Coordinates of C-alpha atoms in Angstrom, one line a residue:
X289 CA -78.9 5.3 34.5
X290 CA -81.4 7.9 32.9
X291 CA -85.0 8.4 32.0
X292 CA -85.6 8.3 28.4
X293 CA -87.3 12.0 26.9
X294 CA -87.2 13.6 29.7
X295 CA -83.8 15.7 29.1
X296 CA -85.1 17.3 25.8
X297 CA -88.5 17.6 27.1
X298 CA -87.6 19.7 30.0
X299 CA -85.7 21.7 27.5
X300 CA -88.0 24.5 27.0
X301 CA -88.2 25.1 30.7
X302 CA -83.8 25.1 31.4
X303 CA -82.6 28.5 31.5
X304 CA -79.6 30.4 29.8
X305 CA -76.7 30.5 32.0
X306 CA -73.5 33.0 31.1
X307 CA -70.3 32.5 32.4
X308 CA -67.9 35.1 32.4
X309 CA -64.3 34.8 33.0
X310 CA -62.4 35.9 36.5
X311 CA -61.3 39.9 36.1
X312 CA -57.6 39.1 36.9
X313 CA -55.9 35.1 36.0
X314 CA -55.0 35.1 39.2
X315 CA -58.0 35.4 41.2
X316 CA -59.4 32.4 42.9
X317 CA -62.7 33.5 44.2
X318 CA -65.4 30.4 43.5
X319 CA -68.0 32.1 42.0
X320 CA -70.4 28.7 41.2
X321 CA -69.1 25.9 42.9
X322 CA -70.1 21.9 41.3
X323 CA -70.4 18.6 42.0
X324 CA -68.9 16.4 39.1
X325 CA -70.7 13.0 37.8
X326 CA -67.1 11.1 37.6
X327 CA -68.2 8.4 35.0
X328 CA -70.3 10.5 32.8
X329 CA -67.0 13.7 32.7
X330 CA -65.2 10.5 31.9
X331 CA -66.8 9.3 28.5
X332 CA -67.6 13.9 27.7
X333 CA -63.3 13.5 27.7
X334 CA -63.0 10.2 25.9
X335 CA -66.1 11.7 23.1
X336 CA -63.9 15.1 23.3
X337 CA -60.7 14.0 22.6
X338 CA -61.8 11.8 19.8
X339 CA -63.5 14.2 17.9
X340 CA -60.5 16.2 18.1
X341 CA -58.3 13.7 16.6
X342 CA -57.9 15.4 12.9
X343 CA -54.2 15.2 13.0
X344 CA -54.4 11.4 13.0
X345 CA -52.9 9.2 9.6
X346 CA -54.7 6.8 10.2
X347 CA -58.1 5.2 12.2
X348 CA -55.1 3.0 14.1
X349 CA -54.0 6.4 15.6
X350 CA -56.7 8.0 15.5
X351 CA -58.0 6.1 19.3
X352 CA -56.5 8.4 22.1
X353 CA -54.3 7.0 24.7
X354 CA -55.1 6.9 28.6
X355 CA -52.5 9.6 29.0
X356 CA -53.9 11.9 26.8
X357 CA -57.3 11.9 27.9
X358 CA -56.0 11.7 31.6
X359 CA -54.6 15.3 30.4
X360 CA -57.4 16.5 29.0
X361 CA -59.7 15.7 31.6
X362 CA -57.4 18.1 34.1
X363 CA -56.7 20.4 31.7
X364 CA -60.5 21.1 30.7
X365 CA -61.2 21.3 34.6
X366 CA -58.5 23.9 35.0
X367 CA -60.4 26.5 32.6
X368 CA -63.6 26.2 33.8
X369 CA -61.1 27.6 37.0
X370 CA -60.7 31.0 34.7
X371 CA -64.6 31.4 34.8
X372 CA -64.9 31.3 38.2
X373 CA -65.9 27.6 38.4
X374 CA -64.7 25.6 40.9
X375 CA -64.9 21.9 41.7
X376 CA -66.1 20.7 44.8
X377 CA -66.2 17.0 44.5
X378 CA -66.1 14.3 42.0
X379 CA -67.6 11.0 42.6
X380 CA -67.1 7.8 40.9
X381 CA -69.5 5.1 41.3
X382 CA -67.8 2.0 43.1
X383 CA -71.2 -0.4 43.7
X384 CA -74.5 -0.5 42.3
X385 CA -77.2 -2.1 44.1
X386 CA -79.0 -4.9 43.2
X387 CA -81.8 -3.5 41.7
X388 CA -79.7 -2.2 39.0
X389 CA -78.4 -5.6 38.1
X390 CA -80.4 -6.6 35.1
X391 CA -79.6 -3.1 33.5
X392 CA -75.9 -3.6 34.0
X393 CA -76.2 -7.1 32.6
X394 CA -78.0 -5.1 29.8
X395 CA -75.2 -3.0 28.9
X396 CA -72.3 -5.6 29.0
X397 CA -74.7 -7.8 26.7
X398 CA -74.9 -4.3 24.6
X399 CA -71.3 -4.5 24.8
X400 CA -70.9 -7.4 23.1
X401 CA -73.2 -7.3 20.3
X402 CA -71.3 -4.2 19.3
X403 CA -68.1 -6.1 19.6
X404 CA -69.7 -8.4 17.0
X405 CA -71.7 -6.0 14.9
X406 CA -67.4 -4.2 14.7
X407 CA -65.8 -7.9 13.5
X408 CA -68.5 -8.6 11.1
X409 CA -68.5 -5.0 9.7
X410 CA -64.5 -4.9 10.2
X411 CA -63.6 -8.2 9.1
X412 CA -60.3 -7.4 7.9
X413 CA -59.1 -5.6 10.7
X414 CA -60.1 -3.1 12.8
X415 CA -58.6 -0.2 11.1
X416 CA -58.0 -1.9 7.8
X417 CA -57.8 0.8 5.4
X418 CA -60.6 -1.5 2.9
X419 CA -63.3 -0.3 5.5
X420 CA -62.5 3.0 5.3
X421 CA -63.0 4.7 1.4
X422 CA -61.8 8.1 2.5
X423 CA -58.6 6.8 3.6
X424 CA -57.2 5.3 0.3
X425 CA -54.5 7.9 -0.5
X426 CA -51.8 7.1 2.4
X427 CA -51.1 9.6 4.6
X428 CA -54.4 11.4 4.6
X429 CA -56.1 12.6 8.0
X430 CA -58.3 11.2 9.2
X431 CA -62.0 13.5 8.2
X432 CA -65.2 13.6 10.8
X433 CA -67.0 10.6 9.1
X434 CA -64.1 7.9 9.9
X435 CA -64.3 9.3 13.2
X436 CA -67.9 9.3 13.7
X437 CA -67.2 5.4 12.4
X438 CA -64.9 4.7 15.0
X439 CA -67.0 6.4 17.5
X440 CA -68.8 3.2 17.4
X441 CA -66.4 1.1 18.7
X442 CA -67.2 0.1 22.9
X443 CA -65.4 3.1 24.9
X444 CA -61.8 1.1 26.0
X445 CA -62.5 -0.9 29.0
X446 CA -60.5 1.0 31.6
X447 CA -61.3 4.5 30.3
X448 CA -62.9 5.8 33.7
X449 CA -60.3 4.4 36.0
X450 CA -57.8 5.7 33.5
X451 CA -59.3 9.1 34.2
X452 CA -60.3 8.5 38.0
X453 CA -56.5 8.0 38.7
X454 CA -55.4 11.1 36.6
X455 CA -57.5 13.5 38.8
X456 CA -56.7 11.3 41.5
X457 CA -53.0 11.6 41.3
X458 CA -53.4 15.7 40.4
X459 CA -52.2 18.2 42.6
X460 CA -55.8 20.1 42.9
X461 CA -57.8 17.6 42.6
X462 CA -56.7 14.7 44.6
X463 CA -58.6 15.2 47.1
X464 CA -62.0 16.4 46.0
X465 CA -62.2 12.8 43.4
X466 CA -63.9 9.7 45.4
X467 CA -65.2 6.3 44.5
X468 CA -67.5 5.8 46.7
X469 CA -69.7 2.1 47.8
X470 CA -73.0 3.5 45.6
X471 CA -74.3 5.6 42.5
X472 CA -72.3 8.5 41.8
X473 CA -75.5 10.2 41.0
X474 CA -77.0 9.8 44.3
X475 CA -73.7 11.2 46.3
X476 CA -73.4 14.2 43.8
X477 CA -77.7 14.8 44.8
X478 CA -76.8 14.3 48.6
X479 CA -73.9 16.4 48.2
X480 CA -75.9 19.4 46.5
X481 CA -78.8 18.6 49.3
X482 CA -76.3 19.5 52.2
X483 CA -74.0 21.8 50.4
X484 CA -75.7 23.7 47.4
X485 CA -73.7 23.9 44.2
X486 CA -74.2 22.5 39.9
X487 CA -74.0 19.5 39.7
X488 CA -72.3 18.5 36.2
X489 CA -73.5 14.9 34.8
X490 CA -75.4 14.0 31.0
X491 CA -77.8 11.6 33.2
X492 CA -81.5 12.3 33.3
X493 CA -81.9 10.7 36.8
X494 CA -80.1 14.3 38.1
X495 CA -83.3 16.1 37.1
X496 CA -85.1 13.6 39.7
X497 CA -82.7 13.7 42.3
X498 CA -83.6 15.8 45.4
X499 CA -81.1 18.7 45.2
X500 CA -82.6 21.2 47.9
X501 CA -84.2 24.2 47.1
X502 CA -81.1 26.2 45.3
X503 CA -79.6 22.7 43.3
X504 CA -79.6 22.7 39.6
X505 CA -77.4 20.6 36.8
X506 CA -75.5 21.6 33.8
X507 CA -75.4 18.7 31.4
X508 CA -71.6 18.4 29.6
X509 CA -73.4 18.3 26.3
X510 CA -74.0 21.9 26.6
X511 CA -70.8 22.5 28.1
X512 CA -69.1 24.5 24.7
X513 CA -65.7 25.9 26.6
X514 CA -63.4 27.9 25.1
X515 CA -60.0 27.1 24.2
X516 CA -57.3 27.7 26.3
X517 CA -55.8 30.2 24.0
X518 CA -59.7 32.1 24.3
X519 CA -60.2 32.1 28.1
X520 CA -61.4 35.7 28.2
X521 CA -64.4 34.9 26.2
X522 CA -67.5 34.3 27.8
X523 CA -69.4 30.8 27.0
X524 CA -72.8 30.2 27.8
X525 CA -74.9 26.9 28.2
X526 CA -78.6 25.4 30.1
X527 CA -79.4 25.8 33.1
X528 CA -81.5 23.2 35.2
X529 CA -82.9 24.3 38.3
X530 CA -85.7 21.1 38.7
X531 CA -87.2 23.4 41.8
X532 CA -88.0 26.2 39.4
X533 CA -89.1 23.7 36.7
X534 CA -91.3 21.9 38.1
X535 CA -93.2 25.2 39.1
X536 CA -93.5 25.9 35.7
X537 CA -95.1 22.6 34.8
X538 CA -97.4 23.1 38.2
X539 CA -96.5 20.2 39.9
X540 CA -95.0 19.4 43.2
X541 CA -91.7 18.1 42.4
X542 CA -90.2 16.9 38.9
X543 CA -90.6 13.1 40.4
X544 CA -94.3 13.3 40.0
X545 CA -93.5 13.4 36.2
X546 CA -90.4 10.8 36.0
X547 CA -92.9 8.4 37.8
X548 CA -95.2 9.5 35.0
X549 CA -93.5 9.1 32.3
X550 CA -91.9 5.8 33.0
X551 CA -95.5 4.3 33.7
X552 CA -96.7 5.1 30.3
X553 CA -93.3 5.2 28.2
X554 CA -93.8 8.6 26.9
X555 CA -92.1 12.1 26.8
X556 CA -93.0 14.8 28.9
X557 CA -95.9 17.2 27.2
X558 CA -97.9 13.2 26.7
X559 CA -97.6 12.6 30.6
X560 CA -97.8 15.7 32.2
X561 CA -101.9 16.0 32.7
X562 CA -101.2 11.8 34.0
X563 CA -98.0 13.4 36.1
X564 CA -100.3 15.8 37.8
X565 CA -103.1 13.2 39.2
X566 CA -100.2 11.1 40.8
X567 CA -100.8 10.5 44.2
X568 CA -98.2 10.8 46.1
X569 CA -99.2 8.9 49.2
X570 CA -99.3 5.3 47.4
X571 CA -96.7 3.0 48.2
X572 CA -95.6 2.6 44.8
X573 CA -95.3 6.7 44.1
X574 CA -93.0 6.3 48.0
X575 CA -91.0 3.7 46.9
X576 CA -90.0 5.3 43.5
X577 CA -89.2 8.3 45.1
X578 CA -87.0 7.4 48.1
X579 CA -84.4 6.0 45.7
X580 CA -84.0 10.4 44.7
X581 CA -85.0 11.8 47.9
X582 CA -82.0 10.2 50.4
X583 CA -78.8 8.6 49.9
X584 CA -78.8 5.1 50.3
X585 CA -76.2 2.7 52.1
X586 CA -75.5 -0.4 50.2
X587 CA -72.6 -1.2 51.7
X588 CA -70.4 -1.9 55.6
X589 CA -68.2 0.3 54.3
X590 CA -70.8 3.5 54.0
X591 CA -71.6 3.0 57.4
X592 CA -69.2 1.6 59.8
X593 CA -67.8 3.6 62.8
X594 CA -65.2 5.5 62.7
X595 CA -62.0 3.5 64.9
X596 CA -58.7 2.1 65.0
X597 CA -58.1 0.7 61.0
X598 CA -60.9 1.8 59.4
X599 CA -59.8 5.2 58.9
X600 CA -57.4 3.9 56.0
X601 CA -59.2 1.1 54.4
X602 CA -61.7 4.1 53.6
X603 CA -58.6 5.8 51.9
X604 CA -58.3 2.7 49.9
X605 CA -62.2 2.6 49.1
X606 CA -62.2 5.6 47.7
X607 CA -59.1 5.5 45.2
X608 CA -60.2 1.7 44.0
X609 CA -61.2 1.3 40.2
X610 CA -65.2 0.8 39.8
X611 CA -65.4 -3.0 39.3
X612 CA -63.0 -3.9 41.5
X613 CA -64.8 -1.5 44.2
X614 CA -67.9 -3.5 43.1
X615 CA -66.7 -6.9 44.4
X616 CA -64.3 -5.5 47.3
X617 CA -68.4 -3.8 48.6
X618 CA -69.7 -7.8 48.2
X619 CA -67.2 -8.5 51.1
X620 CA -67.9 -5.9 53.6
X621 CA -68.6 -7.6 56.8
X622 CA -66.1 -10.5 56.2
X623 CA -63.2 -7.4 55.9
X624 CA -64.6 -6.2 58.7
X625 CA -64.7 -8.8 60.7
X626 CA -68.7 -8.5 61.1
X627 CA -70.3 -12.0 60.7
X628 CA -73.5 -12.7 58.5
X629 CA -75.3 -15.7 58.7
X630 CA -77.4 -14.6 55.7
X631 CA -73.8 -15.4 54.4
X632 CA -73.7 -18.3 55.3
X633 CA -77.0 -19.7 54.4
X634 CA -77.0 -18.4 50.9
X635 CA -75.4 -19.8 47.9
X636 CA -76.4 -17.1 45.7
X637 CA -72.5 -16.0 44.0
X638 CA -70.8 -12.9 44.3
X639 CA -70.3 -11.6 41.0
X640 CA -67.1 -9.9 39.3
X641 CA -68.2 -7.8 36.2
X642 CA -65.8 -7.8 33.3
X643 CA -67.1 -6.6 29.9
X644 CA -65.3 -7.1 27.0
X645 CA -62.4 -5.4 26.0
X646 CA -61.5 -5.3 21.5
X647 CA -60.9 -9.0 20.9
X648 CA -62.1 -11.2 18.2
X649 CA -66.0 -12.9 19.5
X650 CA -64.7 -16.3 17.3
X651 CA -62.2 -16.8 19.6
X652 CA -62.5 -17.5 24.4
X653 CA -62.0 -14.7 25.6
X654 CA -59.3 -13.0 26.2
X655 CA -60.7 -12.9 30.2
X656 CA -58.8 -15.5 30.7
X657 CA -54.8 -14.8 30.7
X658 CA -54.9 -13.3 34.1
X659 CA -57.5 -15.3 35.6
X660 CA -55.5 -17.0 38.4
X661 CA -54.1 -13.7 39.4
X662 CA -57.7 -12.2 39.6
X663 CA -58.8 -15.9 41.7
X664 CA -55.5 -14.9 43.9
X665 CA -57.2 -11.2 44.7
X666 CA -61.0 -13.3 45.2
X667 CA -59.3 -15.7 47.5
X668 CA -58.2 -12.6 50.2
X669 CA -61.9 -11.0 49.7
X670 CA -63.5 -14.1 50.6
X671 CA -60.8 -15.7 53.4
X672 CA -63.2 -15.2 56.3
X673 CA -66.5 -15.4 54.4
X674 CA -68.7 -18.7 54.7
X675 CA -70.2 -18.1 51.0
X676 CA -66.9 -19.3 49.0
X677 CA -69.1 -19.0 45.5
X678 CA -67.8 -16.4 43.5
X679 CA -68.5 -15.7 39.5
X680 CA -67.3 -13.3 36.7
X681 CA -69.6 -12.6 34.7
X682 CA -67.4 -11.9 30.9
X683 CA -68.4 -12.6 27.7
X684 CA -68.8 -16.4 26.4
X685 CA -68.8 -16.3 22.2
X686 CA -71.8 -13.8 21.7
X687 CA -73.7 -13.7 25.4
X688 CA -72.9 -12.7 28.9
X689 CA -72.1 -15.7 31.0
X690 CA -71.3 -16.4 34.6
X691 CA -68.0 -18.7 35.3
X692 CA -67.8 -20.2 38.7
X693 CA -64.2 -19.5 40.1
X694 CA -62.7 -21.7 42.4
X695 CA -61.4 -20.2 46.0
X696 CA -58.7 -21.2 47.7
X697 CA -58.2 -22.4 51.2
X698 CA -56.1 -20.8 53.7
X699 CA -53.3 -23.1 53.0
X700 CA -53.4 -22.8 49.7
X701 CA -53.9 -19.3 49.2
X702 CA -50.7 -18.9 51.2
X703 CA -48.4 -21.5 49.4
X704 CA -49.6 -19.9 45.6
X705 CA -49.0 -16.0 46.9
X706 CA -45.5 -17.0 48.1
X707 CA -45.1 -18.5 44.2
X708 CA -46.3 -15.1 43.2
X709 CA -43.9 -13.7 44.8
X710 CA -41.5 -15.3 43.8
X711 CA -42.1 -15.4 40.1
X712 CA -42.2 -11.6 39.9
X713 CA -38.7 -11.5 41.9
X714 CA -37.5 -14.1 39.5
X715 CA -38.7 -12.1 36.6
X716 CA -37.0 -9.0 37.9
X717 CA -33.9 -10.8 38.3
X718 CA -33.9 -12.2 35.2
X719 CA -34.6 -9.4 33.5
X720 CA -31.7 -7.3 35.5
X721 CA -28.9 -9.3 34.8
X722 CA -28.4 -8.7 31.0
X723 CA -30.6 -5.4 30.8
X724 CA -30.9 -2.1 31.9
X725 CA -34.9 -1.6 31.6
X726 CA -37.3 0.5 33.6
X727 CA -39.2 -1.4 36.2
X728 CA -42.5 -0.2 34.2
X729 CA -40.9 -1.9 30.8
X730 CA -40.6 -5.2 33.4
X731 CA -44.1 -5.2 34.3
X732 CA -45.1 -5.1 30.6
X733 CA -42.7 -8.3 29.4
X734 CA -44.3 -10.3 32.9
X735 CA -47.6 -9.5 31.3
X736 CA -46.3 -11.2 28.3
X737 CA -44.6 -13.8 30.0
X738 CA -48.5 -14.3 31.4
X739 CA -50.2 -14.7 28.0
X740 CA -47.2 -17.0 27.0
X741 CA -48.0 -19.3 30.4
X742 CA -51.5 -19.1 29.5
X743 CA -51.5 -19.9 26.5
X744 CA -49.9 -23.2 27.2
X745 CA -52.0 -24.2 29.8
X746 CA -55.1 -24.6 27.3
X747 CA -52.7 -26.3 25.0
X748 CA -52.4 -23.3 22.3
X749 CA -49.1 -22.7 20.8
X750 CA -47.1 -19.4 22.4
X751 CA -47.1 -16.4 20.5
X752 CA -44.6 -15.6 18.2
X753 CA -41.7 -12.7 18.6
X754 CA -43.1 -10.3 16.4
X755 CA -46.7 -10.9 17.9
X756 CA -45.1 -9.9 21.2
X757 CA -43.2 -7.3 19.5
X758 CA -46.3 -5.5 18.3
X759 CA -48.2 -6.0 21.8
X760 CA -45.4 -4.8 23.8
X761 CA -45.5 -1.5 21.2
X762 CA -48.6 -0.6 22.6
X763 CA -49.8 0.7 19.5
X764 CA -52.3 0.0 17.0
X765 CA -51.2 -1.2 13.7
X766 CA -54.2 -0.2 10.9
X767 CA -53.1 -3.6 9.1
X768 CA -53.5 -5.2 12.3
X769 CA -55.8 -8.8 11.7
X770 CA -57.9 -10.0 14.1
X771 CA -56.1 -12.7 15.6
X772 CA -53.3 -10.1 16.2
X773 CA -56.0 -7.8 18.2
X774 CA -56.9 -10.9 20.4
X775 CA -53.5 -11.5 21.2
X776 CA -53.3 -7.4 22.3
X777 CA -56.6 -8.6 24.4
X778 CA -55.0 -11.1 26.4
X779 CA -52.0 -9.1 27.4
X780 CA -54.5 -6.2 28.8
X781 CA -56.5 -8.7 30.4
X782 CA -53.1 -9.6 31.9
X783 CA -51.6 -6.6 32.8
X784 CA -55.2 -5.0 33.8
X785 CA -55.3 -8.4 36.1
X786 CA -52.6 -7.5 38.5
X787 CA -54.0 -4.3 38.3
X788 CA -56.9 -6.0 40.4
X789 CA -55.3 -7.9 42.8
X790 CA -53.0 -4.7 43.9
X791 CA -56.0 -3.4 44.2
X792 CA -57.6 -6.2 46.5
X793 CA -54.7 -6.7 48.3
X794 CA -53.9 -2.9 49.9
X795 CA -58.4 -3.9 51.1
X796 CA -57.2 -6.1 52.7
X797 CA -54.2 -5.6 54.1
X798 CA -55.8 -2.0 55.8
X799 CA -58.9 -3.9 57.0
X800 CA -59.3 -6.1 60.5
X801 CA -59.4 -9.2 59.0
X802 CA -55.3 -9.3 57.7
X803 CA -54.5 -9.9 61.3
X804 CA -56.3 -13.0 61.8
X805 CA -53.9 -14.5 59.3
X806 CA -50.5 -13.4 60.3
X807 CA -48.2 -16.0 58.1
X808 CA -50.3 -15.0 55.0
X809 CA -50.2 -11.6 55.9
X810 CA -46.1 -11.6 55.9
X811 CA -46.0 -12.6 52.7
X812 CA -48.8 -10.0 51.3
X813 CA -46.7 -7.4 52.6
X814 CA -43.8 -8.4 50.9
X815 CA -46.2 -8.5 48.0
X816 CA -47.2 -5.2 48.6
X817 CA -43.2 -3.8 48.9
X818 CA -43.0 -5.8 45.0
X819 CA -46.2 -4.5 43.3
X820 CA -45.7 -0.6 44.7
X821 CA -43.8 -0.5 41.3
X822 CA -46.6 -1.7 39.0
X823 CA -47.2 1.5 37.0
X824 CA -50.5 3.6 36.4
X825 CA -52.8 3.0 33.8
X826 CA -51.2 5.9 31.8
X827 CA -47.8 4.4 32.3
X828 CA -49.4 0.6 31.9
X829 CA -50.8 0.3 28.0
X830 CA -47.5 2.7 26.4
X831 CA -44.9 2.3 25.0
X832 CA -41.3 3.6 26.4
X833 CA -38.4 4.5 25.5
X834 CA -36.6 0.8 24.8
X835 CA -35.1 -0.5 22.2
X836 CA -36.5 -3.1 19.9
X837 CA -33.6 -4.9 20.2
X838 CA -33.6 -5.3 23.8
X839 CA -37.0 -5.6 23.6
X840 CA -36.5 -8.9 21.3
X841 CA -32.8 -10.0 23.5
X842 CA -36.1 -10.3 26.6
X843 CA -38.4 -11.8 25.3
X844 CA -35.9 -14.7 24.5
X845 CA -35.1 -14.7 27.8
X846 CA -38.8 -15.5 28.4
X847 CA -39.1 -17.8 26.0
X848 CA -35.7 -20.0 27.2
X849 CA -37.0 -19.9 30.5
X850 CA -40.0 -21.3 29.5
X851 CA -38.5 -23.9 27.4
X852 CA -39.5 -22.1 24.4
X853 CA -37.7 -22.8 20.9
X854 CA -36.2 -18.8 20.7
X855 CA -37.8 -19.1 17.1
X856 CA -41.2 -19.7 17.5
X857 CA -43.4 -18.3 15.6
X858 CA -47.0 -19.7 15.1
X859 CA -48.1 -20.7 12.0
X860 CA -49.3 -18.7 9.3
X861 CA -52.9 -19.6 6.9
X862 CA -52.3 -16.7 5.1
X863 CA -52.4 -16.6 1.1
X864 CA -48.5 -16.2 -0.1
X865 CA -48.0 -14.2 -2.7
X866 CA -48.6 -16.8 -5.3
X867 CA -52.2 -16.7 -3.7
X868 CA -51.6 -20.7 -2.3
X869 CA -52.2 -21.5 1.4
X870 CA -48.5 -22.0 3.5
X871 CA -48.8 -25.0 5.3
X872 CA -48.8 -25.5 8.6
X873 CA -45.3 -27.0 9.9
X874 CA -45.0 -29.1 12.6
X875 CA -42.7 -28.4 15.4
X876 CA -41.8 -29.5 18.6
X877 CA -44.3 -28.2 20.7
X878 CA -43.6 -27.0 24.2
X879 CA -46.8 -27.6 25.5
X880 CA -45.9 -31.6 26.0
X881 CA -43.2 -30.8 27.9
X882 CA -45.0 -28.5 30.2
X883 CA -48.1 -30.5 30.6
X884 CA -45.6 -32.8 32.1
X885 CA -43.9 -30.5 34.2
X886 CA -47.1 -29.9 35.7
X887 CA -48.2 -33.2 36.4
X888 CA -44.9 -33.8 38.0
X889 CA -45.7 -30.8 40.4
X890 CA -44.0 -27.6 38.8
X891 CA -43.4 -24.6 41.8
X892 CA -44.1 -22.4 38.8
X893 CA -47.2 -20.1 40.1
X894 CA -49.3 -21.1 37.1
X895 CA -49.1 -24.9 37.1
X896 CA -50.8 -24.4 40.9
X897 CA -53.2 -22.6 39.7
X898 CA -54.2 -24.4 36.4
X899 CA -56.9 -25.7 37.6
X900 CA -58.3 -22.2 38.8

């Protein structure tokens, strides 16, 4: 995750490398082999696309879609090929070691703090023109100052997953893209040690890793790649060769310098004399050095023997989103039917990390939406584990907190998964009776239904038709207030929770553990078939070709099925044109009816999971 001041201090010792275009466009000879640090690549592409949004006419349109960043990622790698630079591997984090827990929690807390700052500074709404003085004129493109302010927003929570998915589904890079049971930088270094190559990253840790004699590093931020219509122009960038740099500094290895810099909290030049005096035989140095010398395995999935069924689960694991992979690897032994005596004795909870979405910190975290679905997935992972303690680390007000999640027993899980399956079938059957909506739109509508369900379950009014319509457009609007932004975060959390369940389901069914529960397995196999149509991220959070009146009718169907008045609107507290606040009108609330149905034993899956 980086050593402060190391990169800047080593720049004078790096070499300039010129990359020339291939003589012929069809020349596929690889002159350079690169290994890519996936998370660093994802954030690099996001910043690249965001900085190029000069045609957007308001801040709400300046953020790129997941489809756009995915296309940009593939296109950027394609341009490298014109210079004889070919991708060997792309690694994405899949399981961070325990030593990084505090650092990860610190980063999540920093994201919450940033969210609070944005909410306070952009009080009228995140995109409101009042906060962007250069946009007082209508239809004026956003300028550099606006884009710089927008870069202060947290990057989208699903950014890395969206780019990873785009690469995995591409013909050229799919087989080379892997989510791994560890940190990406360690796997990049390991590959470079074994096969050589240049590591592309923005993580200074890779300047310290043992990359082998010929291994080298290029930073994404140093690559100024020509545009597609100018690919016959050479380009230059700095290349860091750790072995050669260490020799220039009079050191045996760069790790000595990194060790001294961390100990002293100072830069390269200030730490250099101390680095030369570092004893490489002390236990403290050997422990520090070990994390950069060898690939440390943190999961049983990382070193299991090849056997029947395990190849399939390996393929599934390599396709998971990072935070989903994280929770899966915490259940490695139970999924592999390898009892862990220590697991039976510990009460330390497994942890699912859920970063804050773009939401209103003054309101309840958006992650309460979809919690029921996520609990189903967690229960699958823990079904064969003696440790039943699991918590979600997520925002609670302005702090990061652990929220305990109750896991289901076997019979409860069978009932709940069957209820989930039937609920999906019923929804799609209802949507199919009157309209010709695509499967992607129907899944988006299911997410809207989940939002209504959870709002009613916690005693809140259902969202208004207009608010749901706006959410289902999957676009920001310049006059969106924080109430609408928060509702949209609810919808995103609901839909992403289905993705979490789907990926966990695939892991469970591919694991030896699934055959131990044949009755449950049959239901899960059917759920897997149904979830095949659940869209990828680039199609999940985007507007599809659908008429507004069709969406309105679909929402009416959902309202009717749930017993909500079709004309329901959330009470407004905004000033009217006369400057007076509108009074809240008392309406017959469906909440009481809903709670009665829960008490009387509804068959709806959200009622079954209400106390989760």
